[in-house]
Amino acid sequence: PKTDIVFLKVHKSASSTVMNILFRFGETHNLTFAFPQGGGFQLSYPYHFLARFVQGFSPRSPRRFNILCHHMRFLQPEVQKVVPSSAVYFSILRNPVQLMESSFVYYKGSSAFSRVRSLEEFLSQPYRYYNPASGDRHYARNLITFDFGFNPDGDVSPERVQLMLKAIEASFDFLLISEYFDESMVLLKELLCWDLDSVVSFPLNTRDSSTKSALPASAAEKLKAWNRLDWEIYTHFNRTFWERIERAVGPERLRREVRALRRRRAELARACLQGSGSVGPRDIKDSSLRPLQYGGARIMGYNLKQGLAGQLERTCRRLVTPELQYSSLLYKKQFPPPPP
């Protein structure tokens, strides 16, 4: 199994669920994480990543960490200073139309969105609300492009787009697609030589459907045009994703593996969870399992069955522990506080 990993956590793209998978794998195999200084949750985002943002990094000591997976704005020469040269680099993408709808709700307080009632209103005159000089502009335009380290207001000429796609291909071993999450997990398992239980998960950091709104087709077209760079990245890597599946897994085995993954998830849900799945924040009984609520979104969580014991309780709890709580727990393990 591959144990040296760089995961670029792109916002609002099922990346919290992938992060939970990496946290569990790292914890099980006693791996080290490149944590933000002081146990924070982002590597000085939205600034480009620098090695010095990582707790325990020193230019004088050659210490390397196994897994880098917290939010960052990608900059490979700096990333290479904190992970082994053998590290596998990957990320996950989401359709930019749904991504922006999600961002609008989640980052409603950002400068571009705070003065509009709806995404349609924003799209009718984006430059009335969007300021390319504001520090949080990336939440409102080409968020994928920004997270990968490029300029979200950059040139959309075919030549520039090709250069950007080539740069991403040169840095990353593969990119997954969140709309095909289970197929993505099969590919991840294959390319990292992991077993099924390492990639099984419950969806984390998902919104209650009451805060989701279907966009009219005209708005979707405007969104593609407004997020043109993201759209180019997404369509390109959506295509190469299926080519990679074809080469690495093949359609027949893909179907079998996806079935096995879903079966295992259903088994774990029956063993671990009260009720049939996720619940709203008010209904989560154990406050340590309540995810951070942010913006206008209602973030769902889970209730564990009562009376779980031993290894099963531990497995179930890890599957539903929200990102911030899990990150803090692993940070304290890796950097124990000094005894009083």
CSV table of N, CA, C and O in Angstrom, one decimal, residues 3 12 16 46 51 62 75 113 130 152 164 178 180 184 190 195 245 248 251 263 269 293 304 311 333 336:
chain,number,residue,atom,x,y,z
A,3,THR,N,1.8,4.9,1.1
A,3,THR,CA,1.6,5.6,2.4
A,3,THR,C,2.1,7.0,2.3
A,3,THR,O,1.9,7.8,3.3
A,12,LYS,N,-15.7,22.2,-1.4
A,12,LYS,CA,-17.0,21.8,-1.8
A,12,LYS,C,-17.1,20.7,-2.9
A,12,LYS,O,-17.9,20.8,-3.8
A,16,SER,N,-14.0,16.6,2.1
A,16,SER,CA,-14.0,16.2,3.5
A,16,SER,C,-14.2,14.7,3.7
A,16,SER,O,-13.6,14.2,4.6
A,46,PRO,N,-6.0,31.7,2.1
A,46,PRO,CA,-5.8,31.5,0.7
A,46,PRO,C,-4.4,31.8,0.1
A,46,PRO,O,-4.3,32.0,-1.1
A,51,ALA,N,6.2,25.7,2.9
A,51,ALA,CA,6.6,24.6,3.8
A,51,ALA,C,6.6,25.1,5.2
A,51,ALA,O,6.2,24.3,6.1
A,62,PRO,N,15.7,17.3,7.7
A,62,PRO,CA,15.1,16.8,6.5
A,62,PRO,C,13.8,16.0,6.8
A,62,PRO,O,13.4,15.1,6.1
A,75,LEU,N,1.2,24.8,-4.4
A,75,LEU,CA,2.5,25.3,-4.9
A,75,LEU,C,3.5,24.2,-4.8
A,75,LEU,O,4.1,23.9,-3.7
A,113,PHE,N,-20.8,37.8,-2.5
A,113,PHE,CA,-22.2,37.2,-2.4
A,113,PHE,C,-23.1,37.9,-1.3
A,113,PHE,O,-24.3,37.7,-1.3
A,130,TYR,N,-18.6,41.6,-7.8
A,130,TYR,CA,-17.3,40.8,-7.8
A,130,TYR,C,-16.2,41.8,-7.9
A,130,TYR,O,-16.1,42.5,-8.9
A,152,PRO,N,-7.7,33.0,-10.7
A,152,PRO,CA,-9.1,32.8,-11.1
A,152,PRO,C,-9.6,33.8,-12.1
A,152,PRO,O,-10.6,33.5,-12.8
A,164,MET,N,-2.3,25.4,-18.5
A,164,MET,CA,-2.7,25.1,-17.2
A,164,MET,C,-3.0,23.6,-17.0
A,164,MET,O,-2.6,23.0,-16.0
A,178,SER,N,-16.2,13.9,-8.2
A,178,SER,CA,-17.1,13.7,-7.0
A,178,SER,C,-18.5,13.2,-7.5
A,178,SER,O,-19.1,12.5,-6.7
A,180,TYR,N,-19.0,11.0,-9.5
A,180,TYR,CA,-18.8,9.5,-9.6
A,180,TYR,C,-18.0,9.0,-8.4
A,180,TYR,O,-16.9,8.5,-8.6
A,184,SER,N,-14.7,6.6,-8.2
A,184,SER,CA,-13.5,7.3,-7.8
A,184,SER,C,-12.8,6.5,-6.7
A,184,SER,O,-11.6,6.4,-6.7
A,190,GLU,N,-7.4,1.1,-6.2
A,190,GLU,CA,-6.5,0.4,-7.2
A,190,GLU,C,-5.1,1.1,-7.3
A,190,GLU,O,-4.1,0.4,-7.2
A,195,ASP,N,-7.0,-1.7,0.5
A,195,ASP,CA,-8.1,-2.7,0.5
A,195,ASP,C,-9.4,-1.9,0.6
A,195,ASP,O,-9.5,-0.7,0.8
A,245,ILE,N,-9.8,4.8,-15.7
A,245,ILE,CA,-10.6,3.7,-15.2
A,245,ILE,C,-10.5,2.5,-16.2
A,245,ILE,O,-10.3,1.4,-15.8
A,248,ALA,N,-7.0,1.0,-15.9
A,248,ALA,CA,-6.6,0.4,-14.6
A,248,ALA,C,-7.5,-0.6,-14.1
A,248,ALA,O,-7.1,-1.5,-13.3
A,251,PRO,N,-14.4,-2.0,-17.4
A,251,PRO,CA,-15.8,-1.8,-17.0
A,251,PRO,C,-16.4,-2.9,-16.2
A,251,PRO,O,-17.2,-2.7,-15.3
A,263,ARG,N,-22.1,-2.4,-1.0
A,263,ARG,CA,-22.6,-3.4,0.0
A,263,ARG,C,-21.9,-3.2,1.3
A,263,ARG,O,-22.6,-3.2,2.4
A,269,ALA,N,-23.3,0.9,7.7
A,269,ALA,CA,-24.4,1.8,8.1
A,269,ALA,C,-25.4,1.0,9.1
A,269,ALA,O,-25.8,1.6,10.1
A,293,GLN,N,-21.1,24.3,11.6
A,293,GLN,CA,-22.1,24.9,10.8
A,293,GLN,C,-21.6,26.2,10.2
A,293,GLN,O,-21.0,27.0,11.0
A,304,LEU,N,-24.6,7.6,16.3
A,304,LEU,CA,-24.2,6.2,16.4
A,304,LEU,C,-25.1,5.4,17.2
A,304,LEU,O,-25.8,5.9,18.1
A,311,GLN,N,-13.7,-2.7,19.0
A,311,GLN,CA,-13.2,-2.3,17.7
A,311,GLN,C,-14.3,-1.7,16.8
A,311,GLN,O,-14.1,-0.8,16.0
A,333,LYS,N,-2.3,13.6,19.0
A,333,LYS,CA,-1.6,12.4,19.0
A,333,LYS,C,-0.1,12.5,18.5
A,333,LYS,O,0.8,12.0,19.1
A,336,PRO,N,1.9,15.6,21.2
A,336,PRO,CA,1.3,15.6,22.5
A,336,PRO,C,1.7,16.8,23.3
A,336,PRO,O,2.8,17.2,23.3
